[in-house]
mmCIF file of C-alpha atoms in Angstrom:
data_model
loop_
_atom_site.group_PDB
_atom_site.id
_atom_site.type_symbol
_atom_site.label_atom_id
_atom_site.label_comp_id
_atom_site.label_asym_id
_atom_site.label_seq_id
_atom_site.Cartn_x
_atom_site.Cartn_y
_atom_site.Cartn_z
ATOM 1 C CA UNK J 708 -23.230 -31.994 2.454
ATOM 2 C CA UNK J 709 -25.374 -32.575 5.539
ATOM 3 C CA UNK J 710 -27.937 -30.107 6.767
ATOM 4 C CA UNK J 711 -29.304 -29.279 10.174
ATOM 5 C CA UNK J 712 -32.441 -31.131 11.166
ATOM 6 C CA UNK J 713 -35.679 -29.333 11.884
ATOM 7 C CA UNK J 714 -34.927 -29.110 15.615
ATOM 8 C CA UNK J 715 -31.799 -26.965 15.289
ATOM 9 C CA UNK J 716 -32.713 -24.945 12.199
ATOM 10 C CA UNK J 717 -35.117 -22.497 13.933
ATOM 11 C CA UNK J 718 -32.434 -21.785 16.579
ATOM 12 C CA UNK J 719 -29.982 -20.859 13.842
ATOM 13 C CA UNK J 720 -32.516 -18.629 12.099
ATOM 14 C CA UNK J 721 -33.499 -16.912 15.354
ATOM 15 C CA UNK J 722 -29.900 -16.186 16.372
ATOM 16 C CA UNK J 723 -29.098 -14.871 12.890
ATOM 17 C CA UNK J 724 -32.222 -12.666 12.845
ATOM 18 C CA UNK J 725 -31.514 -11.206 16.310
ATOM 19 C CA UNK J 726 -27.899 -10.371 15.535
ATOM 20 C CA UNK J 727 -28.681 -8.840 12.136
ATOM 21 C CA UNK J 728 -31.423 -6.737 13.764
ATOM 22 C CA UNK J 729 -28.869 -5.441 16.294
ATOM 23 C CA UNK J 730 -26.466 -4.593 13.449
ATOM 24 C CA UNK J 731 -29.182 -2.654 11.674
ATOM 25 C CA UNK J 732 -29.567 -0.441 14.747
ATOM 26 C CA UNK J 733 -25.943 0.721 14.490
ATOM 27 C CA UNK J 734 -25.334 4.246 13.214
ATOM 28 C CA UNK J 735 -22.928 4.951 10.331
ATOM 29 C CA UNK J 736 -20.549 6.444 12.923
ATOM 30 C CA UNK J 737 -20.710 3.220 14.979
ATOM 31 C CA UNK J 738 -19.842 1.179 11.886
ATOM 32 C CA UNK J 739 -16.959 3.494 10.864
ATOM 33 C CA UNK J 740 -15.467 3.558 14.363
ATOM 34 C CA UNK J 741 -15.663 -0.235 14.672
ATOM 35 C CA UNK J 742 -14.083 -0.679 11.208
ATOM 36 C CA UNK J 743 -11.070 1.430 12.253
ATOM 37 C CA UNK J 744 -10.660 -0.590 15.443
ATOM 38 C CA UNK J 745 -11.047 -3.901 13.591
ATOM 39 C CA UNK J 746 -8.395 -2.958 11.031
ATOM 40 C CA UNK J 747 -5.984 -2.003 13.811
ATOM 41 C CA UNK J 748 -6.530 -5.278 15.680
ATOM 42 C CA UNK J 749 -6.327 -7.438 12.566
ATOM 43 C CA UNK J 750 -3.175 -5.787 11.243
ATOM 44 C CA UNK J 751 -1.429 -6.739 14.493
ATOM 45 C CA UNK J 752 -1.991 -10.447 13.860
ATOM 46 C CA UNK J 753 1.132 -12.422 12.899
ATOM 47 C CA UNK J 754 -0.916 -14.411 10.353
ATOM 48 C CA UNK J 755 -1.648 -11.237 8.392
ATOM 49 C CA UNK J 756 1.825 -9.762 8.912
ATOM 50 C CA UNK J 757 3.389 -12.611 6.951
ATOM 51 C CA UNK J 758 0.608 -13.208 4.448
ATOM 52 C CA UNK J 759 1.450 -13.028 0.757
ATOM 53 C CA UNK J 760 -2.170 -13.626 -0.316
ATOM 54 C CA UNK J 761 -5.354 -12.959 1.653
ATOM 55 C CA UNK J 762 -8.845 -14.007 0.586
ATOM 56 C CA UNK J 763 -11.238 -11.436 2.017
ATOM 57 C CA UNK J 764 -14.552 -9.746 1.179
ATOM 58 C CA UNK J 765 -16.042 -6.258 0.996
ATOM 59 C CA UNK J 766 -18.395 -5.566 3.885
ATOM 60 C CA UNK J 767 -21.853 -4.250 3.039
ATOM 61 C CA UNK J 768 -24.362 -2.295 5.097
ATOM 62 C CA UNK J 769 -23.765 -2.615 8.828
ATOM 63 C CA UNK J 770 -21.413 -5.603 8.523
ATOM 64 C CA UNK J 771 -18.135 -5.158 10.429
ATOM 65 C CA UNK J 772 -16.154 -2.993 8.018
ATOM 66 C CA UNK J 773 -13.328 -4.449 5.940
ATOM 67 C CA UNK J 774 -12.328 -1.774 3.404
ATOM 68 C CA UNK J 775 -9.687 -0.057 5.575
ATOM 69 C CA UNK J 776 -8.149 -3.458 6.264
ATOM 70 C CA UNK J 777 -8.104 -4.415 2.559
ATOM 71 C CA UNK J 778 -6.289 -1.182 1.669
ATOM 72 C CA UNK J 779 -3.776 -1.646 4.504
ATOM 73 C CA UNK J 780 -3.045 -5.219 3.405
ATOM 74 C CA UNK J 781 -2.442 -4.057 -0.158
ATOM 75 C CA UNK J 782 -0.151 -1.297 1.109
ATOM 76 C CA UNK J 783 1.886 -3.996 2.883
ATOM 77 C CA UNK J 784 2.301 -5.833 -0.415
ATOM 78 C CA UNK J 785 -0.203 -8.632 0.141
ATOM 79 C CA UNK J 786 -2.293 -9.860 -2.773
ATOM 80 C CA UNK J 787 -5.956 -9.454 -1.810
ATOM 81 C CA UNK J 788 -8.549 -11.764 -3.393
ATOM 82 C CA UNK J 789 -12.257 -10.943 -3.272
ATOM 83 C CA UNK J 790 -15.242 -13.184 -4.008
ATOM 84 C CA UNK J 791 -17.766 -12.934 -6.811
ATOM 85 C CA UNK J 792 -21.013 -14.823 -6.232
ATOM 86 C CA UNK J 793 -21.869 -17.412 -8.883
ATOM 87 C CA UNK J 794 -25.450 -18.414 -9.811
ATOM 88 C CA UNK J 795 -25.177 -21.654 -7.797
ATOM 89 C CA UNK J 796 -23.976 -19.725 -4.666
ATOM 90 C CA UNK J 797 -20.367 -20.882 -5.136
ATOM 91 C CA UNK J 798 -17.661 -18.205 -5.227
ATOM 92 C CA UNK J 799 -15.266 -17.171 -7.969
ATOM 93 C CA UNK J 800 -12.385 -14.820 -7.067
ATOM 94 C CA UNK J 801 -10.752 -11.693 -8.438
ATOM 95 C CA UNK J 802 -7.968 -9.386 -7.296
ATOM 96 C CA UNK J 803 -8.571 -6.196 -5.318
ATOM 97 C CA UNK J 804 -6.415 -3.321 -6.541
ATOM 98 C CA UNK J 805 -8.227 -0.435 -4.834
ATOM 99 C CA UNK J 806 -11.780 0.844 -4.601
ATOM 100 C CA UNK J 807 -11.900 1.566 -8.337
ATOM 101 C CA UNK J 808 -11.478 -2.189 -8.972
ATOM 102 C CA UNK J 809 -14.894 -2.885 -7.381
ATOM 103 C CA UNK J 810 -18.273 -3.148 -9.056
ATOM 104 C CA UNK J 811 -21.671 -3.111 -7.323
ATOM 105 C CA UNK J 812 -23.633 -6.221 -8.294
ATOM 106 C CA UNK J 813 -27.186 -7.131 -7.324
ATOM 107 C CA UNK J 814 -27.956 -10.857 -7.288
ATOM 108 C CA UNK J 815 -31.693 -11.378 -7.719
ATOM 109 C CA UNK J 816 -33.643 -9.914 -4.837
ATOM 110 C CA UNK J 817 -30.717 -10.091 -2.441
ATOM 111 C CA UNK J 818 -28.511 -7.285 -1.183
ATOM 112 C CA UNK J 819 -26.126 -5.473 -3.482
ATOM 113 C CA UNK J 820 -22.565 -6.778 -3.187
ATOM 114 C CA UNK J 821 -19.235 -5.168 -4.033
ATOM 115 C CA UNK J 822 -17.311 -7.596 -6.227
ATOM 116 C CA UNK J 823 -14.018 -7.460 -8.140
ATOM 117 C CA UNK J 824 -14.597 -5.961 -11.577
ATOM 118 C CA UNK J 825 -11.522 -7.444 -13.244
ATOM 119 C CA UNK J 826 -10.368 -10.872 -14.390
ATOM 120 C CA UNK J 827 -11.930 -13.915 -12.727
ATOM 121 C CA UNK J 828 -9.391 -16.352 -11.301
ATOM 122 C CA UNK J 829 -11.675 -19.354 -10.725
ATOM 123 C CA UNK J 830 -13.148 -20.892 -7.555
ATOM 124 C CA UNK J 831 -9.877 -22.704 -6.745
ATOM 125 C CA UNK J 832 -7.927 -19.416 -6.416
ATOM 126 C CA UNK J 833 -8.883 -19.329 -2.722
ATOM 127 C CA UNK J 834 -6.646 -22.372 -2.122
ATOM 128 C CA UNK J 835 -3.598 -20.126 -2.727
ATOM 129 C CA UNK J 836 -4.424 -17.806 0.204
ATOM 130 C CA UNK J 837 -2.359 -17.791 3.394
ATOM 131 C CA UNK J 838 -5.293 -16.270 5.290
ATOM 132 C CA UNK J 839 -9.034 -16.436 4.619
ATOM 133 C CA UNK J 840 -11.273 -13.797 6.187
ATOM 134 C CA UNK J 841 -14.722 -15.312 6.563
ATOM 135 C CA UNK J 842 -17.842 -13.182 6.870
ATOM 136 C CA UNK J 843 -20.017 -14.205 9.787
ATOM 137 C CA UNK J 844 -22.899 -13.308 12.030
ATOM 138 C CA UNK J 845 -21.601 -14.928 15.232
ATOM 139 C CA UNK J 846 -18.901 -17.215 16.573
ATOM 140 C CA UNK J 847 -19.005 -19.281 19.745
ATOM 141 C CA UNK J 848 -16.500 -20.391 22.363
ATOM 142 C CA UNK J 849 -15.521 -23.392 20.237
ATOM 143 C CA UNK J 850 -14.667 -21.156 17.279
ATOM 144 C CA UNK J 851 -17.710 -22.324 15.310
ATOM 145 C CA UNK J 852 -19.077 -19.639 12.983
ATOM 146 C CA UNK J 853 -22.661 -18.798 12.110
ATOM 147 C CA UNK J 854 -22.823 -17.447 8.559
ATOM 148 C CA UNK J 855 -25.614 -15.742 6.655
ATOM 149 C CA UNK J 856 -27.098 -19.056 5.572
ATOM 150 C CA UNK J 857 -26.276 -19.077 1.860
ATOM 151 C CA UNK J 858 -23.718 -21.875 2.090
ATOM 152 C CA UNK J 859 -21.096 -20.144 -0.091
ATOM 153 C CA UNK J 860 -18.376 -20.322 2.526
ATOM 154 C CA UNK J 861 -19.209 -23.938 3.403
ATOM 155 C CA UNK J 862 -18.133 -24.623 -0.179
ATOM 156 C CA UNK J 863 -14.981 -22.553 0.258
ATOM 157 C CA UNK J 864 -14.034 -24.486 3.389
ATOM 158 C CA UNK J 865 -14.749 -27.814 1.688
ATOM 159 C CA UNK J 866 -12.592 -26.728 -1.277
ATOM 160 C CA UNK J 867 -9.711 -25.800 1.044
ATOM 161 C CA UNK J 868 -9.997 -29.162 2.782
ATOM 162 C CA UNK J 869 -10.083 -31.098 -0.503
ATOM 163 C CA UNK J 870 -6.964 -29.257 -1.702
ATOM 164 C CA UNK J 871 -5.103 -29.905 1.550
ATOM 165 C CA UNK J 872 -4.817 -26.119 2.008
ATOM 166 C CA UNK J 873 -4.446 -24.874 5.584
ATOM 167 C CA UNK J 874 -4.815 -21.077 5.576
ATOM 168 C CA UNK J 875 -5.490 -19.258 8.821
ATOM 169 C CA UNK J 876 -9.264 -18.772 9.158
ATOM 170 C CA UNK J 877 -10.286 -15.456 10.705
ATOM 171 C CA UNK J 878 -13.690 -13.875 11.271
ATOM 172 C CA UNK J 879 -14.365 -10.179 11.961
ATOM 173 C CA UNK J 880 -17.296 -9.440 14.274
ATOM 174 C CA UNK J 881 -18.677 -6.902 16.716
ATOM 175 C CA UNK J 882 -18.002 -7.678 20.386
ATOM 176 C CA UNK J 883 -21.543 -8.808 21.212
ATOM 177 C CA UNK J 884 -21.474 -11.333 18.355
ATOM 178 C CA UNK J 885 -19.109 -13.644 20.240
ATOM 179 C CA UNK J 886 -21.744 -15.873 21.856
ATOM 180 C CA UNK J 887 -21.846 -18.924 24.140
ATOM 181 C CA UNK J 888 -22.928 -21.357 21.452
ATOM 182 C CA UNK J 889 -24.112 -21.492 17.853
ATOM 183 C CA UNK J 890 -26.038 -24.460 16.404
ATOM 184 C CA UNK J 891 -23.478 -26.634 14.631
ATOM 185 C CA UNK J 892 -23.376 -29.247 11.881
ATOM 186 C CA UNK J 893 -20.950 -32.200 11.797
ATOM 187 C CA UNK J 894 -18.918 -30.702 8.920
ATOM 188 C CA UNK J 895 -18.474 -27.274 10.551
ATOM 189 C CA UNK J 896 -14.825 -26.305 10.837
ATOM 190 C CA UNK J 897 -13.777 -23.910 13.612
ATOM 191 C CA UNK J 898 -12.042 -20.669 12.770
ATOM 192 C CA UNK J 899 -8.602 -19.967 14.206
ATOM 193 C CA UNK J 900 -9.479 -16.582 15.681
ATOM 194 C CA UNK J 901 -12.170 -13.927 15.922
ATOM 195 C CA UNK J 902 -11.239 -10.254 15.712
ATOM 196 C CA UNK J 903 -13.551 -7.723 17.381
ATOM 197 C CA UNK J 904 -13.064 -4.001 18.017
ATOM 198 C CA UNK J 905 -11.962 -4.761 21.581
ATOM 199 C CA UNK J 906 -9.553 -7.620 20.937
ATOM 200 C CA UNK J 907 -8.624 -10.975 19.428
ATOM 201 C CA UNK J 908 -9.711 -14.374 20.690
ATOM 202 C CA UNK J 909 -7.945 -17.513 19.481
ATOM 203 C CA UNK J 910 -9.516 -20.956 19.415
ATOM 204 C CA UNK J 911 -6.632 -23.306 18.546
#
């Protein structure tokens, strides 16, 4: 997999640092209010209305909140898959069956993640999803996503491509995180839509 050269890399780091700093200034009330709005917007999407299986994630800290959306998807009868981080930064998957099916896991010195506590389904389970919710830090007008920099979701997207799977790719962000441009790599695949508290923007 190719990597950004030294010219673009600092731009990516700077954008990521600035956006994460802005997130950290949000109050718990800001985060809760945005999470409610995001769930409402996302649940109105036709992709999620017809989804039998959704690969998602549990938001942590000041990330745009996902838990209300996960519970609403389950209530609709969708199967919700959540990632578990592997030692090599790849992702395994497990099923979400409510908040009591989550375990808090700390990976080295990194942040604590909420992961599925039950049976592991294997990294290829994501290829069965009709919709994949991707965590992100920003998305630009081309639909290109800036992630946290760990590369886990680059692997997910490569796995989907290799399997010929074509789920809808959605990213949940705060309004100010839709930016003019993010530094891109040749293999970057645009998302289909970004959902923010104020609306939905589609890219293709």
